[in-house]
Structure formats: structure tokens, C-alpha cells
Amino acid sequence: MIQSVPTLSQSPIEDEFVQNPYRFYKEARRAGDLFRWAEYDRICAISNRSVNAFLRDRRWGREIPKEMKPEEPERLEPFNRLERCSMLELDPPDHTRLRNLVLRAFTSRRISALQTEIRDQAENILSELDGPEFELQHTLAEKLPVLVIAKLLGVPGEMADQLLAWSHDMVAMYQAKRDRKIEDQAASAASEFTSYIAQLIEFRRSQQGSDLISGLIAAEDTSGKLSSDEMVSTCILLLNAGHEATAYSIGNGVKTILESGHPHKELVAPSQIAATVEEVLRFDPPLHLFERHAKEDMEMFGVSFKRGDTVAVLLAAANRDPLVFPDPETFNPFRKPSANASFGAGIHFCVGAPLARLELSTAFTSLFDRFPDLRLASPPRYANRFHFHGLESLRLSC
């Protein structure tokens, strides 16, 4: 039987929601698996089972059917050119081809080899923090992931601040408060970022090294070609995705650990740190909303969908579904592990998940080993940038 879904209203830029979106998710979950979010005019998947279903069902994809794509203004072409070639925005067969090339270069051996580099970078950053009070979000949380992904790709470390600036301007396009100023900044950043990466790729074609760009070129030579636009877009995607979400996760995680009351030393012990990282990712993840588009007419969860319809999957809400996670509103790093949705699911599951987990475990361990008596110096606040969920700043005292 075809059902209708309830409509709920919640501004995604209202401060009360920005600071704690989980209250709204809990209310919305009472409606069942799906609800319509009035401000987005979107049906949203809110339960763990519905989020996973839409992420895994091949009848739903990232690409809007070609005949239904809206026209974009020419001023956004530098940004949209990257989007059109982004692995994140494509479905098979193009997605499969690009992902396989990335996986051939983004190996577990290459990531494991970074462990010492990540620890050294973390300790270098922490050594420069002056007590008895310091800010962590814009130091360790932001700087560590961008230095690591830059090292991995073969981008000079002195470019870190510029990479952050370009990335922040581009990622702002996915925020609920997107406006003309944000769009213009994103287009400008995309143009400059593209020019820089294109030059770096050409340099690596003539002088290959042990970096990931060289690995992509080698994989391309043996497994199929990437167009110039695809190569540039893939490198920029890895840079942006490789540090934005991890930076928010580090800040959110440190805040959560400090507020939990659990002994820090116990949570970062070698036998416990992996479970602590998973619970941090479940409890307060950085990415909250992702969209899927229907490739055909169908019915799911009693609702009729047409080709081209869009569904928003609420990843963070799925992580607090009480049918999967007992007492979901409580941070419990000792709970029996269940797969969370923070890295997505299905064919678009995040290729950088192993690196992100390694960075989180190293950041938490290095931080609490160096500052065992760490505590919050002031109440942290989340920045107004939904669909992402991360702190404006994180002031700590030791």
C-alpha cells in the first residue's frame, strides 16, 4: 500500500539545531523510516535500515538523470567542471573505473607506511601549543589531516594553508547557508586549485616519485586512462575529502571524550583506542546529510518514487537508531561494536576510511599522552555549516 510521509519543519541554520541536531533526529525518527523535511522539500531517510537501504540499492545513485539536470550559471563552471568528473558524484561504469584506479594507488601498505609520519606530525604540532590554555580545532584538528594528505599526494607541506583555504571555500558549497558570495568564492578556489594540481600532475608525469599522484599515473598506465579533468578532479577530491571530515572528527571526538567523564588514559590505551575511534565516529560524526537520486520508478518503505526523485540520507541519525545501538544518546566506547554509517555504505563507501581511522587514533593518543590532565577551557560551539557538523573552535586547558 502506497503511504504518505509526515512533513516536519526545522531550519538547518537555526542555532539550536546547529548546536544539537540530534534532538530533531530523535523526534523525526518517531515518524518511521522516512519523513519529508519541509525546508529542503526532500524525503529523508532517518532510520538505520532506511539509510543503509538507499546507500546500497543500485537503483539509487549520485547522478541526477541527464534530462533532469538543472542548468547551472556559467560563473560556476570552474567548480562544476570538477564536480562532473568527481568519483563522488558519478555512478557506474565511470565511478567503477575511477574508484578502481584510486584503490590501486591508495593501498593499505601505502597508508600503513604513514603511521610514523602521522605521529611525528601530530607531536610537532602539539609541541608548539603553549599552555596552560590553547586552541585545538585550528591547530591539531585542521593541520594534521591536511599535512598528511599533502604528504600522501606529494604536495609540498608549505602549501598546507593554501590547500585549507581552497578546500574550505569549495566545501562551503554543500552548506545549508550557501549564497552568491559562497558560490563566487568556490568558483575562484576551484579555478586556482585546478591550475595548481594540473601543473603538479604534469611535473609528476615526467618525474614520478613514491607519492599517490605518481601512483595514480602508474595505475592509469596499466589499468586504463584518466582524462586530464578526471585526474585533476580525483586529486582535489582526495585532498578535500582527505582532511575536511577528519578535521571535524578530531575536534568533535576530543570534545566528546572530555565531556564523557571516562578516564582519558583508558580510552587511548592500545587495546581500546580502535573502539574509542568507532564510538566517536558513531556518536558525533562530521557529515550528516548526503543525497541519492532515483534512476527509475520504484516503491520503497511503502512510498512511491519517480525517476529523478531525490532522497536525503541522514547519516548521523542512522548512527543513533536505538534498534541498532542500545542507549544511542550515550557515548559508550565500551559498547559492542556495530557498523556505523559515518563513512557511508555501498559502492560509495569512503576509500579514505582506513586513513581517517589511523589519523584519529594517532591524534587522540598523541594528545592525551602529552596532556593527561586536559579539560575544556570554555564551552565549545559548533559552526553554522550543516550538512557538516564541526566546531568553531576548541579551547582546552592542561
CSV table of C-alpha atoms in Angstrom, one decimal:
chain,number,residue,atom,x,y,z
A,1,MET,CA,0.0,0.0,0.0
A,2,ILE,CA,1.4,3.4,-1.0
A,3,GLN,CA,1.8,5.6,2.0
A,4,SER,CA,2.4,9.3,2.6
A,5,VAL,CA,5.2,10.5,4.8
A,6,PRO,CA,4.8,13.1,7.6
A,7,THR,CA,6.3,16.6,7.0
A,8,LEU,CA,8.5,18.1,9.7
A,9,SER,CA,9.9,21.6,9.8
A,10,GLN,CA,13.4,22.5,11.1
A,11,SER,CA,15.6,25.3,9.9
A,12,PRO,CA,19.1,23.8,9.3
A,13,ILE,CA,20.7,27.2,10.2
A,14,GLU,CA,18.9,27.8,13.4
A,15,ASP,CA,21.4,27.9,16.2
A,16,GLU,CA,19.6,25.4,18.5
A,17,PHE,CA,19.7,22.9,15.7
A,18,VAL,CA,23.3,23.6,14.7
A,19,GLN,CA,24.4,23.1,18.3
A,20,ASN,CA,22.4,19.8,18.7
A,21,PRO,CA,20.8,18.3,15.6
A,22,TYR,CA,20.2,15.0,17.4
A,23,ARG,CA,17.1,16.3,19.2
A,24,PHE,CA,15.4,16.9,15.9
A,25,TYR,CA,16.6,13.5,14.5
A,26,LYS,CA,15.1,11.8,17.6
A,27,GLU,CA,11.8,13.5,17.0
A,28,ALA,CA,11.8,12.7,13.3
A,29,ARG,CA,12.6,9.0,13.9
A,30,ARG,CA,9.2,8.7,15.6
A,31,ALA,CA,7.6,9.2,12.1
A,32,GLY,CA,9.2,5.9,11.0
A,33,ASP,CA,11.8,5.2,8.3
A,34,LEU,CA,11.1,8.3,6.2
A,35,PHE,CA,9.8,11.9,6.6
A,36,ARG,CA,9.7,15.0,4.5
A,37,TRP,CA,11.9,17.8,5.6
A,38,ALA,CA,10.0,21.0,4.8
A,39,GLU,CA,12.9,23.3,4.4
A,40,TYR,CA,14.6,21.1,1.9
A,41,ASP,CA,11.4,19.8,0.3
A,42,ARG,CA,13.1,16.4,0.4
A,43,ILE,CA,12.1,13.0,1.7
A,44,CYS,CA,14.7,11.9,4.2
A,45,ALA,CA,15.8,8.5,5.4
A,46,ILE,CA,16.1,8.7,9.2
A,47,SER,CA,16.3,5.1,10.4
A,48,ASN,CA,19.4,2.9,10.2
A,49,ARG,CA,17.7,0.4,7.9
A,50,SER,CA,16.4,3.1,5.5
A,51,VAL,CA,19.7,5.0,5.4
A,52,ASN,CA,21.6,1.8,4.5
A,53,ALA,CA,18.9,0.7,2.0
A,54,PHE,CA,19.2,3.9,0.0
A,55,LEU,CA,23.0,3.9,0.2
A,56,ARG,CA,23.3,0.3,-1.0
A,57,ASP,CA,20.4,0.0,-3.5
A,58,ARG,CA,21.9,0.3,-7.1
A,59,ARG,CA,18.6,1.8,-8.3
A,60,TRP,CA,19.7,5.0,-6.4
A,61,GLY,CA,22.8,6.9,-7.5
A,62,ARG,CA,24.7,10.1,-7.1
A,63,GLU,CA,24.0,11.3,-10.7
A,64,ILE,CA,20.8,13.2,-11.5
A,65,PRO,CA,19.3,11.8,-14.7
A,66,LYS,CA,20.7,13.8,-17.6
A,67,GLU,CA,17.4,15.1,-18.9
A,68,MET,CA,16.5,16.4,-15.4
A,69,LYS,CA,19.7,18.2,-14.5
A,70,PRO,CA,19.1,21.9,-13.9
A,71,GLU,CA,21.1,24.5,-15.8
A,72,GLU,CA,24.0,26.0,-13.9
A,73,PRO,CA,25.2,29.5,-14.4
A,74,GLU,CA,28.4,29.9,-16.3
A,75,ARG,CA,30.1,31.6,-13.4
A,76,LEU,CA,30.1,28.3,-11.5
A,77,GLU,CA,31.8,26.3,-14.4
A,78,PRO,CA,35.2,26.0,-12.6
A,79,PHE,CA,33.5,24.3,-9.7
A,80,ASN,CA,31.1,22.3,-11.8
A,81,ARG,CA,33.8,21.1,-14.1
A,82,LEU,CA,35.4,19.4,-11.1
A,83,GLU,CA,32.1,18.0,-9.9
A,84,ARG,CA,31.3,16.4,-13.3
A,85,CYS,CA,34.5,14.4,-13.1
A,86,SER,CA,34.4,13.6,-9.4
A,87,MET,CA,34.3,10.0,-8.3
A,88,LEU,CA,32.0,11.1,-5.5
A,89,GLU,CA,29.4,12.4,-8.0
A,90,LEU,CA,29.5,9.5,-10.5
A,91,ASP,CA,27.8,6.2,-10.9
A,92,PRO,CA,29.0,3.0,-12.7
A,93,PRO,CA,30.6,2.5,-15.1
A,94,ASP,CA,32.6,5.7,-14.7
A,95,HIS,CA,32.6,5.5,-10.9
A,96,THR,CA,33.9,1.9,-11.0
A,97,ARG,CA,36.7,2.8,-13.3
A,98,LEU,CA,37.8,5.8,-11.3
A,99,ARG,CA,37.5,4.0,-7.9
A,100,ASN,CA,39.5,1.0,-9.1
A,101,LEU,CA,42.3,3.3,-10.2
A,102,VAL,CA,42.3,5.1,-6.9
A,103,LEU,CA,42.3,1.9,-4.9
A,104,ARG,CA,45.3,0.6,-6.9
A,105,ALA,CA,47.2,3.7,-5.7
A,106,PHE,CA,45.6,4.1,-2.3
A,107,THR,CA,46.8,0.8,-0.9
A,108,SER,CA,46.7,-0.4,2.7
A,109,ARG,CA,50.5,-0.6,2.5
A,110,ARG,CA,50.8,3.0,1.5
A,111,ILE,CA,48.5,4.1,4.3
A,112,SER,CA,50.3,1.9,6.9
A,113,ALA,CA,53.6,3.4,5.9
A,114,LEU,CA,52.3,6.8,7.0
A,115,GLN,CA,51.8,5.8,10.7
A,116,THR,CA,55.2,7.2,11.8
A,117,GLU,CA,54.7,10.3,9.7
A,118,ILE,CA,51.3,10.9,11.2
A,119,ARG,CA,52.6,10.5,14.8
A,120,ASP,CA,55.6,12.8,14.1
A,121,GLN,CA,53.4,15.5,12.6
A,122,ALA,CA,51.0,15.3,15.5
A,123,GLU,CA,53.7,15.6,18.0
A,124,ASN,CA,55.3,18.5,16.2
A,125,ILE,CA,52.0,20.4,16.2
A,126,LEU,CA,51.4,19.6,19.9
A,127,SER,CA,54.9,20.7,20.8
A,128,GLU,CA,54.1,24.2,19.5
A,129,LEU,CA,51.0,24.6,21.7
A,130,ASP,CA,51.6,26.9,24.7
A,131,GLY,CA,49.8,26.1,28.0
A,132,PRO,CA,48.2,26.4,30.2
A,133,GLU,CA,45.4,27.1,27.6
A,134,PHE,CA,45.4,26.6,23.8
A,135,GLU,CA,43.1,26.2,20.8
A,136,LEU,CA,42.9,22.8,19.2
A,137,GLN,CA,40.4,22.9,16.3
A,138,HIS,CA,42.5,25.2,14.1
A,139,THR,CA,45.8,23.7,15.1
A,140,LEU,CA,46.0,19.9,15.6
A,141,ALA,CA,42.5,19.1,14.2
A,142,GLU,CA,42.9,21.0,11.0
A,143,LYS,CA,46.6,21.0,10.4
A,144,LEU,CA,47.3,17.3,10.9
A,145,PRO,CA,44.9,15.9,8.2
A,146,VAL,CA,46.0,18.4,5.6
A,147,LEU,CA,49.7,17.8,6.2
A,148,VAL,CA,49.1,14.0,6.0
A,149,ILE,CA,47.1,14.1,2.8
A,150,ALA,CA,49.5,16.6,1.2
A,151,LYS,CA,52.4,14.3,2.1
A,152,LEU,CA,50.5,11.3,0.6
A,153,LEU,CA,49.8,13.1,-2.6
A,154,GLY,CA,53.2,14.6,-2.9
A,155,VAL,CA,52.1,18.2,-2.4
A,156,PRO,CA,54.7,20.4,-0.6
A,157,GLY,CA,53.9,20.9,3.1
A,158,GLU,CA,54.3,24.7,2.8
A,159,MET,CA,51.1,24.6,0.7
A,160,ALA,CA,49.0,23.4,3.6
A,161,ASP,CA,47.5,26.8,4.5
A,162,GLN,CA,46.6,27.4,0.8
A,163,LEU,CA,45.1,24.0,0.5
A,164,LEU,CA,43.0,24.6,3.5
A,165,ALA,CA,41.7,27.9,2.2
A,166,TRP,CA,40.8,26.4,-1.2
A,167,SER,CA,39.1,23.4,0.4
A,168,HIS,CA,37.1,25.5,2.9
A,169,ASP,CA,35.8,27.7,0.1
A,170,MET,CA,34.8,24.7,-2.1
A,171,VAL,CA,33.2,22.6,0.6
A,172,ALA,CA,31.1,25.6,1.6
A,173,MET,CA,29.0,24.9,-1.5
A,174,TYR,CA,27.5,21.9,0.4
A,175,GLN,CA,26.3,24.0,3.3
A,176,ALA,CA,22.7,24.9,4.0
A,177,LYS,CA,23.6,28.7,4.2
A,178,ARG,CA,25.1,28.7,0.6
A,179,ASP,CA,24.7,32.1,-1.1
A,180,ARG,CA,26.1,34.1,-4.0
A,181,LYS,CA,29.2,35.1,-2.1
A,182,ILE,CA,30.0,31.4,-1.2
A,183,GLU,CA,29.4,30.4,-4.8
A,184,ASP,CA,31.8,33.0,-6.2
A,185,GLN,CA,34.5,32.1,-3.7
A,186,ALA,CA,34.0,28.4,-4.5
A,187,ALA,CA,34.4,29.0,-8.2
A,188,SER,CA,37.5,31.1,-7.7
A,189,ALA,CA,39.0,28.5,-5.4
A,190,ALA,CA,38.2,25.7,-7.8
A,191,SER,CA,39.9,27.6,-10.7
A,192,GLU,CA,43.1,28.2,-8.7
A,193,PHE,CA,43.2,24.7,-7.2
A,194,THR,CA,42.7,23.2,-10.7
A,195,SER,CA,45.6,25.2,-12.1
A,196,TYR,CA,47.9,24.2,-9.3
A,197,ILE,CA,47.1,20.5,-9.3
A,198,ALA,CA,47.3,20.3,-13.1
A,199,GLN,CA,50.8,21.7,-13.0
A,200,LEU,CA,51.8,19.2,-10.3
A,201,ILE,CA,50.4,16.3,-12.3
A,202,GLU,CA,52.4,17.3,-15.3
A,203,PHE,CA,55.5,17.5,-13.2
A,204,ARG,CA,54.9,14.0,-11.8
A,205,ARG,CA,54.4,12.6,-15.3
A,206,SER,CA,58.0,13.4,-16.1
A,207,GLN,CA,59.4,12.8,-12.6
A,208,GLN,CA,57.5,10.1,-10.8
A,209,GLY,CA,58.0,9.6,-7.1
A,210,SER,CA,56.5,7.4,-4.3
A,211,ASP,CA,53.5,9.7,-3.8
A,212,LEU,CA,49.9,9.0,-4.5
A,213,ILE,CA,49.8,11.2,-7.7
A,214,SER,CA,52.6,9.1,-9.1
A,215,GLY,CA,50.7,6.0,-8.0
A,216,LEU,CA,47.6,7.2,-9.9
A,217,ILE,CA,49.7,7.8,-13.0
A,218,ALA,CA,51.2,4.3,-12.7
A,219,ALA,CA,47.8,2.8,-12.2
A,220,GLU,CA,46.5,4.7,-15.2
A,221,ASP,CA,49.3,3.4,-17.4
A,222,THR,CA,48.4,-0.2,-16.5
A,223,SER,CA,44.7,-0.2,-16.0
A,224,GLY,CA,43.1,2.4,-18.3
A,225,LYS,CA,43.3,6.1,-18.9
A,226,LEU,CA,42.1,9.1,-16.9
A,227,SER,CA,41.2,12.2,-18.7
A,228,SER,CA,43.1,15.3,-17.6
A,229,ASP,CA,39.9,16.6,-15.9
A,230,GLU,CA,39.4,13.3,-14.2
A,231,MET,CA,42.9,13.2,-12.8
A,232,VAL,CA,42.7,16.8,-11.5
A,233,SER,CA,39.3,16.2,-10.0
A,234,THR,CA,40.4,13.0,-8.3
A,235,CYS,CA,43.4,14.6,-6.7
A,236,ILE,CA,41.3,17.6,-5.5
A,237,LEU,CA,38.7,15.2,-4.1
A,238,LEU,CA,41.3,13.2,-2.2
A,239,LEU,CA,42.7,16.5,-0.8
A,240,ASN,CA,39.4,17.9,0.2
A,241,ALA,CA,37.7,14.8,1.5
A,242,GLY,CA,41.0,13.6,3.0
A,243,HIS,CA,41.1,16.4,5.5
A,244,GLU,CA,37.8,18.2,5.9
A,245,ALA,CA,35.8,15.5,7.6
A,246,THR,CA,38.8,14.2,9.6
A,247,ALA,CA,39.4,17.7,11.0
A,248,TYR,CA,35.9,17.9,12.2
A,249,SER,CA,36.1,14.3,13.6
A,250,ILE,CA,39.2,15.1,15.7
A,251,GLY,CA,37.6,18.2,17.2
A,252,ASN,CA,34.2,16.5,17.8
A,253,GLY,CA,36.0,13.5,19.3
A,254,VAL,CA,38.2,15.4,21.7
A,255,LYS,CA,35.1,17.4,22.9
A,256,THR,CA,33.1,14.2,23.3
A,257,ILE,CA,35.9,12.4,25.2
A,258,LEU,CA,36.4,15.3,27.6
A,259,GLU,CA,32.7,15.6,28.3
A,260,SER,CA,32.2,11.9,28.8
A,261,GLY,CA,33.9,11.6,32.1
A,262,HIS,CA,35.7,8.5,31.1
A,263,PRO,CA,39.4,8.4,32.1
A,264,HIS,CA,41.4,9.7,29.1
A,265,LYS,CA,44.3,7.2,29.6
A,266,GLU,CA,41.9,4.3,29.5
A,267,LEU,CA,40.2,5.4,26.2
A,268,VAL,CA,43.5,5.8,24.3
A,269,ALA,CA,45.1,2.6,25.6
A,270,PRO,CA,46.4,0.4,22.7
A,271,SER,CA,43.7,-2.3,23.4
A,272,GLN,CA,40.9,0.3,23.5
A,273,ILE,CA,41.7,3.1,21.0
A,274,ALA,CA,40.1,1.4,18.0
A,275,ALA,CA,36.8,1.1,19.8
A,276,THR,CA,37.1,4.7,21.1
A,277,VAL,CA,37.5,5.9,17.5
A,278,GLU,CA,34.5,3.9,16.3
A,279,GLU,CA,32.3,5.3,19.0
A,280,VAL,CA,33.5,8.8,18.3
A,281,LEU,CA,32.5,8.4,14.7
A,282,ARG,CA,29.1,6.9,15.6
A,283,PHE,CA,28.3,9.5,18.3
A,284,ASP,CA,29.2,12.8,16.7
A,285,PRO,CA,30.2,12.3,13.0
A,286,PRO,CA,31.2,15.2,10.7
A,287,LEU,CA,28.9,14.5,7.7
A,288,HIS,CA,25.2,14.5,8.4
A,289,LEU,CA,23.4,14.6,5.1
A,290,PHE,CA,24.0,13.0,1.7
A,291,GLU,CA,21.7,12.7,-1.3
A,292,ARG,CA,20.7,9.9,-3.6
A,293,HIS,CA,18.7,10.2,-6.9
A,294,ALA,CA,16.3,7.6,-8.3
A,295,LYS,CA,17.3,6.0,-11.5
A,296,GLU,CA,13.9,4.5,-12.1
A,297,ASP,CA,10.3,4.5,-10.8
A,298,MET,CA,10.0,2.3,-7.7
A,299,GLU,CA,8.5,1.8,-4.3
A,300,MET,CA,10.5,1.7,-1.1
A,301,PHE,CA,9.3,1.7,2.5
A,302,GLY,CA,5.7,2.0,1.3
A,303,VAL,CA,6.5,5.2,-0.6
A,304,SER,CA,6.3,5.6,-4.4
A,305,PHE,CA,9.3,7.3,-6.0
A,306,LYS,CA,9.7,8.5,-9.6
A,307,ARG,CA,12.9,8.6,-11.7
A,308,GLY,CA,14.8,11.7,-10.8
A,309,ASP,CA,13.4,12.0,-7.2
A,310,THR,CA,15.9,12.9,-4.6
A,311,VAL,CA,16.2,11.4,-1.1
A,312,ALA,CA,18.4,12.8,1.7
A,313,VAL,CA,20.1,10.1,3.8
A,314,LEU,CA,20.8,11.3,7.4
A,315,LEU,CA,24.0,9.5,8.3
A,316,ALA,CA,24.3,10.9,11.8
A,317,ALA,CA,20.7,10.0,12.6
A,318,ALA,CA,21.3,6.4,11.4
A,319,ASN,CA,24.1,6.2,14.0
A,320,ARG,CA,21.6,6.9,16.8
A,321,ASP,CA,18.9,4.4,15.9
A,322,PRO,CA,18.0,2.6,19.1
A,323,LEU,CA,17.1,-0.6,17.1
A,324,VAL,CA,20.8,-0.9,16.3
A,325,PHE,CA,22.6,1.0,19.0
A,326,PRO,CA,21.3,0.4,22.6
A,327,ASP,CA,21.1,3.7,24.6
A,328,PRO,CA,22.3,5.6,21.5
A,329,GLU,CA,22.3,9.1,23.1
A,330,THR,CA,25.1,7.9,25.4
A,331,PHE,CA,28.8,8.0,24.4
A,332,ASN,CA,29.9,4.5,25.3
A,333,PRO,CA,33.3,3.4,23.9
A,334,PHE,CA,33.0,0.0,25.5
A,335,ARG,CA,29.8,-0.9,23.7
A,336,LYS,CA,29.6,-4.0,21.5
A,337,PRO,CA,30.6,-2.7,18.0
A,338,SER,CA,28.1,-2.4,15.2
A,339,ALA,CA,28.8,-0.8,11.8
A,340,ASN,CA,28.0,2.9,11.8
A,341,ALA,CA,27.1,5.0,8.7
A,342,SER,CA,29.7,7.7,9.1
A,343,PHE,CA,31.7,6.6,6.1
A,344,GLY,CA,28.6,5.8,4.0
A,345,ALA,CA,27.9,2.4,2.6
A,346,GLY,CA,27.6,0.6,-0.7
A,347,ILE,CA,29.7,1.4,-3.7
A,348,HIS,CA,30.5,4.9,-2.5
A,349,PHE,CA,31.8,3.8,0.9
A,350,CYS,CA,34.7,6.2,1.7
A,351,VAL,CA,38.0,5.0,0.2
A,352,GLY,CA,39.8,7.1,2.8
A,353,ALA,CA,38.2,5.4,5.9
A,354,PRO,CA,41.4,3.5,6.9
A,355,LEU,CA,43.5,6.6,6.7
A,356,ALA,CA,40.9,8.6,8.7
A,357,ARG,CA,40.8,6.0,11.4
A,358,LEU,CA,44.6,6.0,11.6
A,359,GLU,CA,44.7,9.8,11.9
A,360,LEU,CA,42.0,9.8,14.6
A,361,SER,CA,43.7,7.1,16.7
A,362,THR,CA,47.1,8.8,16.4
A,363,ALA,CA,45.7,12.3,17.2
A,364,PHE,CA,43.8,11.2,20.3
A,365,THR,CA,46.7,9.1,21.6
A,366,SER,CA,49.3,11.8,21.0
A,367,LEU,CA,47.1,14.5,22.5
A,368,PHE,CA,46.2,12.7,25.7
A,369,ASP,CA,49.7,11.2,26.2
A,370,ARG,CA,51.1,14.7,26.1
A,371,PHE,CA,48.4,16.4,28.1
A,372,PRO,CA,47.0,13.7,30.5
A,373,ASP,CA,45.0,16.3,32.6
A,374,LEU,CA,43.4,18.0,29.6
A,375,ARG,CA,40.0,19.7,30.1
A,376,LEU,CA,37.7,22.1,28.3
A,377,ALA,CA,38.6,25.7,28.9
A,378,SER,CA,35.3,27.0,27.6
A,379,PRO,CA,32.1,25.5,26.2
A,380,PRO,CA,32.7,24.5,22.6
A,381,ARG,CA,30.3,25.7,19.9
A,382,TYR,CA,29.5,24.1,16.5
A,383,ALA,CA,29.9,26.2,13.4
A,384,ASN,CA,26.9,27.0,11.3
A,385,ARG,CA,27.7,24.8,8.3
A,386,PHE,CA,25.3,22.0,8.1
A,387,HIS,CA,25.5,19.4,6.2
A,388,PHE,CA,28.8,19.3,8.0
A,389,HIS,CA,29.0,19.2,11.8
A,390,GLY,CA,32.1,20.6,13.4
A,391,LEU,CA,33.4,23.0,16.0
A,392,GLU,CA,34.1,26.7,15.5
A,393,SER,CA,36.9,26.4,17.9
A,394,LEU,CA,38.0,24.1,20.8
A,395,ARG,CA,39.8,25.8,23.7
A,396,LEU,CA,41.5,23.5,26.1
A,397,SER,CA,43.5,23.8,29.3
A,398,CYS,CA,46.0,21.5,30.8
